[in-house]
PDB file of C-alpha atoms in Angstrom:
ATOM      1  CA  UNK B 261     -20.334  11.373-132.711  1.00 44.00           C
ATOM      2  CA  UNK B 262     -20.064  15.152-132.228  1.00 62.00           C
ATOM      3  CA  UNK B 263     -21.192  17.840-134.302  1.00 89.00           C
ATOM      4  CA  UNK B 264     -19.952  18.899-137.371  1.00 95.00           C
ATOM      5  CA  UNK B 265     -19.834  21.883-139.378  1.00 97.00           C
ATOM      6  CA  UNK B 266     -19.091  21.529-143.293  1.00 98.00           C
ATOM      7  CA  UNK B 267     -17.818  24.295-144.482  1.00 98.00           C
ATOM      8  CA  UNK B 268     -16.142  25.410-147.877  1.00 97.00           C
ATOM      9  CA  UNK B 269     -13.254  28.469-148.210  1.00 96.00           C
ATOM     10  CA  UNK B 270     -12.384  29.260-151.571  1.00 94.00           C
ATOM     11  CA  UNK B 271      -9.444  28.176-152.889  1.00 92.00           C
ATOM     12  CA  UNK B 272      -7.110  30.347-155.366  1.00 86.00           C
ATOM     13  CA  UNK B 273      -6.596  34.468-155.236  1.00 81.00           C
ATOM     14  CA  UNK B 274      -8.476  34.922-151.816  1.00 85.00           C
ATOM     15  CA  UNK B 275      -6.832  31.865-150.420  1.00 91.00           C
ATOM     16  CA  UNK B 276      -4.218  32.898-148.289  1.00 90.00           C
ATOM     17  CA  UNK B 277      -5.922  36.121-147.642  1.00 89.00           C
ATOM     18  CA  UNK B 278      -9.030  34.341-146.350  1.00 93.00           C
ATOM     19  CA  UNK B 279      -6.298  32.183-144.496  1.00 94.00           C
ATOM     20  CA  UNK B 280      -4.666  34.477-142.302  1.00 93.00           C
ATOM     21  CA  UNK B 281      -8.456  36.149-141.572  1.00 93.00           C
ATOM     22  CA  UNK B 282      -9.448  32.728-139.574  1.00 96.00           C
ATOM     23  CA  UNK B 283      -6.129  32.720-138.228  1.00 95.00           C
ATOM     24  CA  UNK B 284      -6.892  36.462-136.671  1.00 94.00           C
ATOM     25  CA  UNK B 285     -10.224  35.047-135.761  1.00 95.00           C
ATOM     26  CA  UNK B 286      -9.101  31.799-133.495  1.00 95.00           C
ATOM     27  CA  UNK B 287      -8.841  29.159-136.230  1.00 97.00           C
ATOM     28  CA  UNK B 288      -5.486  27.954-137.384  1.00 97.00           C
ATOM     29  CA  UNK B 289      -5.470  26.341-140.788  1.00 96.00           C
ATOM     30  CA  UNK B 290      -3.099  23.966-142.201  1.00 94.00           C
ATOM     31  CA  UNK B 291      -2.526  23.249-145.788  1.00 90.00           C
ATOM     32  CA  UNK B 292      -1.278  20.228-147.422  1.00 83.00           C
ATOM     33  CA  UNK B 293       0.133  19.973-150.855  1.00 76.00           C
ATOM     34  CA  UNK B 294      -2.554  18.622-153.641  1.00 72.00           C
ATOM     35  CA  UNK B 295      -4.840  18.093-150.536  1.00 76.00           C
ATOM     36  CA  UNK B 296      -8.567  19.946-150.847  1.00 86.00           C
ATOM     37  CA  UNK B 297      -9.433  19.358-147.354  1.00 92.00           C
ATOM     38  CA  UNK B 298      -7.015  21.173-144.898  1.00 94.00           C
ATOM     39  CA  UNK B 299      -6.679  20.460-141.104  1.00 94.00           C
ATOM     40  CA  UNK B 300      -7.831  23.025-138.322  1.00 96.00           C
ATOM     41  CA  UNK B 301      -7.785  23.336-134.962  1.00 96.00           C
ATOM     42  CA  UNK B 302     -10.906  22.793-134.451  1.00 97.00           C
ATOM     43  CA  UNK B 303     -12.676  19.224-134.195  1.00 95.00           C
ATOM     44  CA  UNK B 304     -16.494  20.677-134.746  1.00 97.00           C
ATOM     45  CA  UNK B 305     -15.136  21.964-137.834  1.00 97.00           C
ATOM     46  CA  UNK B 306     -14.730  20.243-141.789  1.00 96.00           C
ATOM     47  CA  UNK B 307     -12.651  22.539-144.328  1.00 97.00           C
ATOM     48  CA  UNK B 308     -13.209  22.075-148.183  1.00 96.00           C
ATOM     49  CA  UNK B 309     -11.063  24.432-150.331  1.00 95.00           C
ATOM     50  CA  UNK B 310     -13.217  25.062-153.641  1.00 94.00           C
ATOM     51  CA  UNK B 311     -13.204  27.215-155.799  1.00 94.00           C
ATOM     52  CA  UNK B 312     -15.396  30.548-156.151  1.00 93.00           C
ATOM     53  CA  UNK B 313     -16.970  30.152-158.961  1.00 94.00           C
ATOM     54  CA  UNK B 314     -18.884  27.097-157.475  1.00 96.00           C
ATOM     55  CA  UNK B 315     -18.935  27.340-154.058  1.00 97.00           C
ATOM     56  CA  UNK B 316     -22.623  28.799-154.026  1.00 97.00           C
ATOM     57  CA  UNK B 317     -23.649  25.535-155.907  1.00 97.00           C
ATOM     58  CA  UNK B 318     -22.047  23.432-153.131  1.00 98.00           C
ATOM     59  CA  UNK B 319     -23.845  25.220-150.047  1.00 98.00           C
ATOM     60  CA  UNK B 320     -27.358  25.600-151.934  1.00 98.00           C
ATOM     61  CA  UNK B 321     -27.289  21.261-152.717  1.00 97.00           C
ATOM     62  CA  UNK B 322     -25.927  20.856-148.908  1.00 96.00           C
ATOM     63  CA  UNK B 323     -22.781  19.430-149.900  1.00 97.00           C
ATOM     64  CA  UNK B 324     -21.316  22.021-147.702  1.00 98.00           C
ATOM     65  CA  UNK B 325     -22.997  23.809-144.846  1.00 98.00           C
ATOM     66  CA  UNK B 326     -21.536  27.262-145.543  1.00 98.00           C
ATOM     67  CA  UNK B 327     -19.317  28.958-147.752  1.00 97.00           C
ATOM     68  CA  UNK B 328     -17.209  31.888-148.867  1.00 96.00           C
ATOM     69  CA  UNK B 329     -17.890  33.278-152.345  1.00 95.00           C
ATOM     70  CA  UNK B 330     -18.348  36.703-153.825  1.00 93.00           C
ATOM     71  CA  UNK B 331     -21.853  38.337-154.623  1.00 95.00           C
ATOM     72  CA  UNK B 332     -20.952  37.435-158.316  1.00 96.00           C
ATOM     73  CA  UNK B 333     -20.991  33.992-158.239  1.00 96.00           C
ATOM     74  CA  UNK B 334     -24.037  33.649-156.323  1.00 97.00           C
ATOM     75  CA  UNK B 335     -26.273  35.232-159.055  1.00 96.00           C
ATOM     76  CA  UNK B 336     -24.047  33.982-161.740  1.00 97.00           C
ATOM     77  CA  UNK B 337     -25.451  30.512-160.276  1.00 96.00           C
ATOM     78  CA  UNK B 338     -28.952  31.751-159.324  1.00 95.00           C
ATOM     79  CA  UNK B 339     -27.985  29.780-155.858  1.00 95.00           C
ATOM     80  CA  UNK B 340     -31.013  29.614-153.092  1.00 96.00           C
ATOM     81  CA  UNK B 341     -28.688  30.215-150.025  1.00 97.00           C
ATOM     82  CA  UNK B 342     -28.695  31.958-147.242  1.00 97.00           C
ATOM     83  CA  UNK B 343     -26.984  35.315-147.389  1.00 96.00           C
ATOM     84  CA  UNK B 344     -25.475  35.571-143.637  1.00 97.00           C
ATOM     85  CA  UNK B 345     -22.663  38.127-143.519  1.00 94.00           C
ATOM     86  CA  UNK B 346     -20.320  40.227-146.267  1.00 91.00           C
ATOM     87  CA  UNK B 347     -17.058  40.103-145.849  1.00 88.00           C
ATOM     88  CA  UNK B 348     -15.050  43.022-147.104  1.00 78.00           C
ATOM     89  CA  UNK B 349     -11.453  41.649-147.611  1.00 72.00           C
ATOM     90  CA  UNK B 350      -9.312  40.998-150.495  1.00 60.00           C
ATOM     91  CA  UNK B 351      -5.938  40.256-151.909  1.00 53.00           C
ATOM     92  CA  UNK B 352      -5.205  43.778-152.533  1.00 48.00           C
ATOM     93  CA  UNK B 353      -7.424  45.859-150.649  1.00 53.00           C
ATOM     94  CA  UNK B 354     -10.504  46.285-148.236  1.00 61.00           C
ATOM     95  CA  UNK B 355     -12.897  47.360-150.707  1.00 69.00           C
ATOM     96  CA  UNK B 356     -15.657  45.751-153.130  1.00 80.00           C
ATOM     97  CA  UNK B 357     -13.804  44.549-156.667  1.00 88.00           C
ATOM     98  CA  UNK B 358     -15.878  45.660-159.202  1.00 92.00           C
ATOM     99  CA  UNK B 359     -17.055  43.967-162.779  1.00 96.00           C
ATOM    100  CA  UNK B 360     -16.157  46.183-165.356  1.00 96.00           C
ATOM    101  CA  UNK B 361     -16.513  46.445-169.035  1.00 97.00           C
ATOM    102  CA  UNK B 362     -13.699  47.805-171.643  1.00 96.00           C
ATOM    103  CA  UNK B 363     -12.985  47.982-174.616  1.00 96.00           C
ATOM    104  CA  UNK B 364      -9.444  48.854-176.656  1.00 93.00           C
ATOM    105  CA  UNK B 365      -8.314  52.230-175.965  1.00 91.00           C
ATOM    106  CA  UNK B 366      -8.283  53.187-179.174  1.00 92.00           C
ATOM    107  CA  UNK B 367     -11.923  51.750-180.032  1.00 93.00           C
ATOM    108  CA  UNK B 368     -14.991  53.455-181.115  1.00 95.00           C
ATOM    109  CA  UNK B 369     -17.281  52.294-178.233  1.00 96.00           C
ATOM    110  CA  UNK B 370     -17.988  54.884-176.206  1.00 96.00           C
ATOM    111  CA  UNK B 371     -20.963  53.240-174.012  1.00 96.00           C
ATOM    112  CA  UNK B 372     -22.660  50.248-173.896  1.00 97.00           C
ATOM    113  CA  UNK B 373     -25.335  50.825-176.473  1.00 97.00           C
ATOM    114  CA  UNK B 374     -22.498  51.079-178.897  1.00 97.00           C
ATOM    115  CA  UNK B 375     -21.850  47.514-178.693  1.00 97.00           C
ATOM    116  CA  UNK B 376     -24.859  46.228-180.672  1.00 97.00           C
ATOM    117  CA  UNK B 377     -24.170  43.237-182.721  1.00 97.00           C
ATOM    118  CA  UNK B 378     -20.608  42.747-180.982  1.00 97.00           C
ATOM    119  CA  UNK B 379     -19.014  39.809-179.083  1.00 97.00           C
ATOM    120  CA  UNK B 380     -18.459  40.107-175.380  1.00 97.00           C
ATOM    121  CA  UNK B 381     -15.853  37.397-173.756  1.00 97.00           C
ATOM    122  CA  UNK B 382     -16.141  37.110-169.976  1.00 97.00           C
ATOM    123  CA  UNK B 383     -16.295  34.724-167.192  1.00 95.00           C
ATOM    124  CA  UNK B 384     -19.427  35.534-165.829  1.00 96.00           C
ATOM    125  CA  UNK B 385     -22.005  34.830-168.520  1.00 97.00           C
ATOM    126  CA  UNK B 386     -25.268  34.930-166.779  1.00 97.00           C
ATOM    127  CA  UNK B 387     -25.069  38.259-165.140  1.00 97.00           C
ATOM    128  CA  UNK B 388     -23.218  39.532-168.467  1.00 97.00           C
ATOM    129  CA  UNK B 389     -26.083  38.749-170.872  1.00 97.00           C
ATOM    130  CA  UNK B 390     -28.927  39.668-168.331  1.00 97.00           C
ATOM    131  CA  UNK B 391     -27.092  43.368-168.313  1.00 97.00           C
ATOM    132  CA  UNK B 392     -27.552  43.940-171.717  1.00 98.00           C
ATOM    133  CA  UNK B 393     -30.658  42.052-171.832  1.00 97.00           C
ATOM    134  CA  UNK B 394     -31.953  44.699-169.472  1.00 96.00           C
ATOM    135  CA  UNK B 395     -31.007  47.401-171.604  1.00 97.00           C
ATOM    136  CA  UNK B 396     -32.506  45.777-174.822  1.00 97.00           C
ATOM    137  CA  UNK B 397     -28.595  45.613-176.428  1.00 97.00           C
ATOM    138  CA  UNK B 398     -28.488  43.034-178.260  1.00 97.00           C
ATOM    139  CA  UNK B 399     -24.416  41.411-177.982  1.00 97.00           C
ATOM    140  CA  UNK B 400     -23.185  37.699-178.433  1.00 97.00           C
ATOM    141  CA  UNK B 401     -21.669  36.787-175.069  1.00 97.00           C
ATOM    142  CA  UNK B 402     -19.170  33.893-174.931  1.00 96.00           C
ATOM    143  CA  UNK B 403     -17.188  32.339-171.998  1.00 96.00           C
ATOM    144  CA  UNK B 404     -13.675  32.826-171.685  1.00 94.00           C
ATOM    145  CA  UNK B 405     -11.404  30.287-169.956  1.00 91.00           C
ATOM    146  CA  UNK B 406      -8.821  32.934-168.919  1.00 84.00           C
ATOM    147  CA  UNK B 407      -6.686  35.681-170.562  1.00 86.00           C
ATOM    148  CA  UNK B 408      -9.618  37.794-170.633  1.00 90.00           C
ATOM    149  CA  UNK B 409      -7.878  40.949-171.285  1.00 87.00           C
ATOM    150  CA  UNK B 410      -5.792  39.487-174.151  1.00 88.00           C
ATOM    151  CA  UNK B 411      -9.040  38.620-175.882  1.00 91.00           C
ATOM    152  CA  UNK B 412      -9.478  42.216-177.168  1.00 90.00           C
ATOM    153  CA  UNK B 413      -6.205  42.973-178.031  1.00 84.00           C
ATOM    154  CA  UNK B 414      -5.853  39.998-180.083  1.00 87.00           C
ATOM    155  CA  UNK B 415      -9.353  41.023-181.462  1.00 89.00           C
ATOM    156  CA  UNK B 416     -11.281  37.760-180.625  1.00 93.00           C
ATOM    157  CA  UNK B 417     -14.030  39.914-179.381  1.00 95.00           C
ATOM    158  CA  UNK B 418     -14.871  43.505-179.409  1.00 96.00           C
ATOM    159  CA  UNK B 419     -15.529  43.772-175.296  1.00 97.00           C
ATOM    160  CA  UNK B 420     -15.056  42.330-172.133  1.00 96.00           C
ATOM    161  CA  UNK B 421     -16.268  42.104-168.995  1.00 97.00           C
ATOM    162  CA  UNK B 422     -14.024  41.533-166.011  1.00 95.00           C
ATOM    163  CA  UNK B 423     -13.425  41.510-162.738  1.00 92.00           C
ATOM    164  CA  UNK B 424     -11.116  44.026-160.972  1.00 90.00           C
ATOM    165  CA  UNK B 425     -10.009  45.665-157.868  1.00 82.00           C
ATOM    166  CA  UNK B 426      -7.558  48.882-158.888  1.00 80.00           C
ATOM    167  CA  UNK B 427      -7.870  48.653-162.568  1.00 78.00           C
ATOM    168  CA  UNK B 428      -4.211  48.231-163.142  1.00 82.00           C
ATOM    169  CA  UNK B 429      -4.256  45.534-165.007  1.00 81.00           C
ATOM    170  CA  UNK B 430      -6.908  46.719-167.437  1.00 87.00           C
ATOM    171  CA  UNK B 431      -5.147  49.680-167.977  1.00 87.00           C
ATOM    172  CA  UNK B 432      -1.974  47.631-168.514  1.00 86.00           C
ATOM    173  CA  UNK B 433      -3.661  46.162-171.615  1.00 85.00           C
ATOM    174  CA  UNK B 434      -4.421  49.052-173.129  1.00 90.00           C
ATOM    175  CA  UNK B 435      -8.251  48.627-172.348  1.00 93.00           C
ATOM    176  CA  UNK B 436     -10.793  51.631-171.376  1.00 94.00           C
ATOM    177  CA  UNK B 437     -13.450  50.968-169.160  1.00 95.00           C
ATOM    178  CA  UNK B 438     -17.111  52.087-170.464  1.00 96.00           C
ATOM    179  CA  UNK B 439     -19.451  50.958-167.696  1.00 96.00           C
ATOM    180  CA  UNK B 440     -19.572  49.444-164.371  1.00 95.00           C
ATOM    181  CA  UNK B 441     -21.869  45.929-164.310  1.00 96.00           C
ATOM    182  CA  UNK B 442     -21.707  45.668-160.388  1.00 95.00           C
ATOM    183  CA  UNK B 443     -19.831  45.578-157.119  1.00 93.00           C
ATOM    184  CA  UNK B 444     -18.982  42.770-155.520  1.00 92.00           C
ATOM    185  CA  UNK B 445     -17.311  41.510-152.151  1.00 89.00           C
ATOM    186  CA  UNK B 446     -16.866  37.682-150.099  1.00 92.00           C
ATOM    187  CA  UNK B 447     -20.386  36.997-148.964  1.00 94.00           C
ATOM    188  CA  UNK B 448     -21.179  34.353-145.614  1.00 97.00           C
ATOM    189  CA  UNK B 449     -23.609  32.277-147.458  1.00 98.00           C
ATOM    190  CA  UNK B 450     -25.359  29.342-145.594  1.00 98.00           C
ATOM    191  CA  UNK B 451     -27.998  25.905-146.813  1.00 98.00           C
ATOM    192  CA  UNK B 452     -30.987  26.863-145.998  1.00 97.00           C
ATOM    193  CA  UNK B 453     -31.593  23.496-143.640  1.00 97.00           C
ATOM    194  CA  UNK B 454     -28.044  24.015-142.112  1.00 97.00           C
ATOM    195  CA  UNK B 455     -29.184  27.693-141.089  1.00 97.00           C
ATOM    196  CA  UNK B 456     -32.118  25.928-139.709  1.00 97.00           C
ATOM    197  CA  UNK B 457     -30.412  23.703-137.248  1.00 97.00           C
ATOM    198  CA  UNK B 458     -29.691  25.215-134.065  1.00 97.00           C
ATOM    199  CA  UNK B 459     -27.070  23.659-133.570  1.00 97.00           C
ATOM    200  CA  UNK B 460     -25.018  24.529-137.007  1.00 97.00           C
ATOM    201  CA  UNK B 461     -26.737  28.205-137.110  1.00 97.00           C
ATOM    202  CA  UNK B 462     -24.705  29.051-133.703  1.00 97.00           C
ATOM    203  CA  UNK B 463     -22.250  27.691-134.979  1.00 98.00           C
ATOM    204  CA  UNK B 464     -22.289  29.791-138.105  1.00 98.00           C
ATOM    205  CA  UNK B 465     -23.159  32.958-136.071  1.00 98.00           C
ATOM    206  CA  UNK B 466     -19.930  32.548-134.100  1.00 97.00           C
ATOM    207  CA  UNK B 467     -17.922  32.095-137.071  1.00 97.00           C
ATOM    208  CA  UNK B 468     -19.270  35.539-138.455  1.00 97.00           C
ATOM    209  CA  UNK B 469     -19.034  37.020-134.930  1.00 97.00           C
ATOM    210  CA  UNK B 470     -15.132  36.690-134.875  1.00 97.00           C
ATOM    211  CA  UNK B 471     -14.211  37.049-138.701  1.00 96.00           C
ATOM    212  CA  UNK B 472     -16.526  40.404-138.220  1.00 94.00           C
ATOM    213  CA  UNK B 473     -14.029  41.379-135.572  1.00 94.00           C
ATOM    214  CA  UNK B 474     -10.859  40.420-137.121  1.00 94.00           C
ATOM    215  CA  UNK B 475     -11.892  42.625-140.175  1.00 92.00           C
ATOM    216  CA  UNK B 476     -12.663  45.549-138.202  1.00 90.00           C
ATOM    217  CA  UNK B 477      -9.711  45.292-136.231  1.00 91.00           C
ATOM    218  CA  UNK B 478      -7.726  45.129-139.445  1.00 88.00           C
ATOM    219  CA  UNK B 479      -8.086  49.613-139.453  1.00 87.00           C
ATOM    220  CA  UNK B 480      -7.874  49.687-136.039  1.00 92.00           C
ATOM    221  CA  UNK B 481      -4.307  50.020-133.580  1.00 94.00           C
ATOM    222  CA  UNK B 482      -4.370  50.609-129.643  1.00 94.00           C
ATOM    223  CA  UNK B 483      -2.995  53.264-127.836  1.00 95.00           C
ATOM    224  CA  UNK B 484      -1.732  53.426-124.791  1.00 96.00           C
ATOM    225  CA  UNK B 485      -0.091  56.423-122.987  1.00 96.00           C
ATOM    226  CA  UNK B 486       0.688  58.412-119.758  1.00 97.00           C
ATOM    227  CA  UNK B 487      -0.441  61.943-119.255  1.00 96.00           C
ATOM    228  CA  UNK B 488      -0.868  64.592-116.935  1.00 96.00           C
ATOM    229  CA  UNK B 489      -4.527  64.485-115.560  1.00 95.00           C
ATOM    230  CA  UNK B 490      -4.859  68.063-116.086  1.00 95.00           C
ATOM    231  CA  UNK B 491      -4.482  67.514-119.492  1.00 94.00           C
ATOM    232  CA  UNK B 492      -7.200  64.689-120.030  1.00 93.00           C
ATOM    233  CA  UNK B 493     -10.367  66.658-120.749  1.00 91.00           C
ATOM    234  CA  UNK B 494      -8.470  68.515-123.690  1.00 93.00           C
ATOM    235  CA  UNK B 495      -6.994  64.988-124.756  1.00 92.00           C
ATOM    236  CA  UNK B 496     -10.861  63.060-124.839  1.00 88.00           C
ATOM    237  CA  UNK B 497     -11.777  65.920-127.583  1.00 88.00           C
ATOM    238  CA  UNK B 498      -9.082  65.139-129.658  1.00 89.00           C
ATOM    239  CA  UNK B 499      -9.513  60.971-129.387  1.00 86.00           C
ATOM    240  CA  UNK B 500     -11.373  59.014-131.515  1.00 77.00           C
ATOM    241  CA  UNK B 501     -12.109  56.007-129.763  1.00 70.00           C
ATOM    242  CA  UNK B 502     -15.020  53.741-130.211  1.00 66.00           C
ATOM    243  CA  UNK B 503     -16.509  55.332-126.457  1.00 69.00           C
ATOM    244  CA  UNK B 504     -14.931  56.705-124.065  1.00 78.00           C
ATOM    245  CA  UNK B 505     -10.913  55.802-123.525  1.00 88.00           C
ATOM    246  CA  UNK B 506      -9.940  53.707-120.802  1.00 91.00           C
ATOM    247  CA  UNK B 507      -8.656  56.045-117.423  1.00 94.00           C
ATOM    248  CA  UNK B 508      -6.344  54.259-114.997  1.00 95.00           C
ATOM    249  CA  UNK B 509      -5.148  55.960-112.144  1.00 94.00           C
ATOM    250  CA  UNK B 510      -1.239  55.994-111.492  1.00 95.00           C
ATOM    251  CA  UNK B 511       1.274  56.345-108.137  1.00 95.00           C
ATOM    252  CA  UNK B 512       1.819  59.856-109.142  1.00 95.00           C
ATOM    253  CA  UNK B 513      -2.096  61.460-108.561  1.00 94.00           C
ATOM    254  CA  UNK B 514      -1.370  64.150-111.193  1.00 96.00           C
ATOM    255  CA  UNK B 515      -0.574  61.533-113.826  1.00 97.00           C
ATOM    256  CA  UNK B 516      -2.993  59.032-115.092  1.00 97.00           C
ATOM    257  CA  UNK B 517      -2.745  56.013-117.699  1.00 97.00           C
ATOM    258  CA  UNK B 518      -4.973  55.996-120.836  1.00 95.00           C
ATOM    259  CA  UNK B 519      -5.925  53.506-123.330  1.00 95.00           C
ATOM    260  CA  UNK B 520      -7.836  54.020-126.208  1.00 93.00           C
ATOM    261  CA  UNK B 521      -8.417  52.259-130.030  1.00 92.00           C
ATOM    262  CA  UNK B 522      -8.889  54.664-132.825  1.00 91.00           C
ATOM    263  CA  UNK B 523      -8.312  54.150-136.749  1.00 90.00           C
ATOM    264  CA  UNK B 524      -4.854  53.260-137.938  1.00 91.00           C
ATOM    265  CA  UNK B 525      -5.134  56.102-140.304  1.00 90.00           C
ATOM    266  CA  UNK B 526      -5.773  58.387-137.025  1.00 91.00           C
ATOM    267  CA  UNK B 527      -3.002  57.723-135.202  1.00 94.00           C
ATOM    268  CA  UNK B 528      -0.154  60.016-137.490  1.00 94.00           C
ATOM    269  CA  UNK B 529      -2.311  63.192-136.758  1.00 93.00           C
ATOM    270  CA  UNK B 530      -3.281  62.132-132.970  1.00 94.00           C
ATOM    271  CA  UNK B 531       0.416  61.384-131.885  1.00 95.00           C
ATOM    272  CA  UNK B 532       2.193  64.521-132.382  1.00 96.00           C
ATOM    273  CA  UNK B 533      -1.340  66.234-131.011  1.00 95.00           C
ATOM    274  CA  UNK B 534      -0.793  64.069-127.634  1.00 95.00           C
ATOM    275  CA  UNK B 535       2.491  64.819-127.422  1.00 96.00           C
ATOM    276  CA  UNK B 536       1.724  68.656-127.445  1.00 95.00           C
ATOM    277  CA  UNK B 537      -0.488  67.566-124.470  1.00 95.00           C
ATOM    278  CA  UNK B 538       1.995  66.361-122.094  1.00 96.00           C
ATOM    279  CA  UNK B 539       1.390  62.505-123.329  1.00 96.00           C
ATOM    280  CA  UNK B 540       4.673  60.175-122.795  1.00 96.00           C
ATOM    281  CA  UNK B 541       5.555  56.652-123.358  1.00 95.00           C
ATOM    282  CA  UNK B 542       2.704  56.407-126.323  1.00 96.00           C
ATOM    283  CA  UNK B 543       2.987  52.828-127.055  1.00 97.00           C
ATOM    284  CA  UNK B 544       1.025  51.532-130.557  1.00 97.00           C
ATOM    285  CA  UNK B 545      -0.470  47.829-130.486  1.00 96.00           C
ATOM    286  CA  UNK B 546      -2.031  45.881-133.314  1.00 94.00           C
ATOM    287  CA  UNK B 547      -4.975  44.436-133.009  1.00 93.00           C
ATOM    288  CA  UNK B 548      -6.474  40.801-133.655  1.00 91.00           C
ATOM    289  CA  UNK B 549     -10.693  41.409-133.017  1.00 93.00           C
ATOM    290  CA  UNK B 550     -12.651  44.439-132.350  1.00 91.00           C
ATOM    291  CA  UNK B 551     -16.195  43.184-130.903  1.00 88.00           C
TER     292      UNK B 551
END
């Protein structure tokens, strides 16, 4: 029997965002309806969609052999696992969502120490009630099965704390935000005896290796272009690339081919600044991995 490699993606808002990243990284990904265990194109590997919130459970009892789960959930669960890789990628943006806690817009509470004696609804209880714990504010924390936001609108509880990426959708309820709790982002986690078998560990490193490159690549385009070879020294000061561009030689001895790969945000500014250089036939690529 061959090798195999349990390992868990999470299942809900990152889904199809953490989807399409294995499908930039080499591994296609099939779904089936009402079915938790999806197939791949890969026969070393076993997929198990769970959800966040207890994915770090899974991989610390060995159930799985790695996971994907946010920062969060790990030290809601106090889970003993192997921390192998972040993994900055979202369903709205490439940047660390952030646990936040408001309060009406039109309340009182200006900071946290003016919640003393209040109720707090949130998902993440643990982390919630060691934050004020830390600051000696005493609050009644309570778990809250969804609807978060509603909760203080309503006026089942004089705070929250939630998660959130933009902040649109606390704003949309009316709510202020008074503090930060932490920063989170998708974390590689691995059991601890998985990490310690050769075999599984390489396989886990490889897995990193490529979803590492198919997040970087997500900022990145390629350039390719003709120039005149007089121009190319004034061109390489101008081009951000990760070292030094590719140089081709053409037919034509005064022209010469270059390829390069520079931000995405980059290229608006570079283009016209090529251009100006004698640069033709600029052609702009997408890119699957950057290694």
């Amino acid at each position: 029997m061959s090798n195999k490699l349990k390992i868990g993606l999470p299942k809900g808002s990152l889904q199809d965002a953490t989807i399409k990243l294995f499908a930039k990284s080499g591994w296609k990904i099939n779904l089936h309806h009402r079915n938790y265990f999806p197939d791949v194109n890969d026969e070393e590997l076993n997929i198990s969609m769970c959800r966040a919130q207890e994915m770090s459970v899974y991989v610390a009892d060995g159930v799985l052999d790695v996971g994907m789960t946010g920062k969060d959930w790990i030290l809601e669960n106090n889970s003993d696992v192997v921390e192998v890789s972040s993994l900055v990628y979202s369903k709205v943006s490439n940047r660390p969502a952030r646990w936040i806690l408001a309060v009406a817009g039109d309340s009182p509470y200006q900071k946290p120490e003016d919640l003393e004696g209040k109720k707090i609804a949130t998902e993440l209880v643990g982390c919630t009630k060691r934050y004020f714990e830390e600051r000696g504010i005493n609050v009644e924390v309570f778990y809250s099965w969804g609807a978060t936001e509603a909760k203080v609108v309503e006026g089942l509880c004089d705070a929250i704390v939630e998660v959130t990426e933009t902040g649109t959708t606390i704003k949309a309820h009316g709510l202020r935000i008074i503090d930060e709790i932490m920063q989170t982002n998708t974390r590689l986690i691995a059991n601890k005896n998985a990490w310690n078998d050769p075999w599984k560990r390489k396989k886990i490193e490889n897995i990193n290796l490529l979803l590492q490159g198919a997040l970087r690549a997500e900022k990145m385009v390629g350039l390719k272009m003709n120039m005149p070879k007089s121009s190319l020294d004034e061109a390489m000061k101008v081009m951000p690339c990760l070292n030094s561009p590719t140089v081709s030689s053409l037919s034509n001895p005064e022209w010469v081919s270059v390829e390069i790969m520079v931000e995405e945000m980059a290229v608006r500014e570079l283009i016209p600044q090529l251009i100006d250089m004698g640069a033709e036939g600029i052609i702009e690529y997408p890119l699957n991995k950057v290694i």
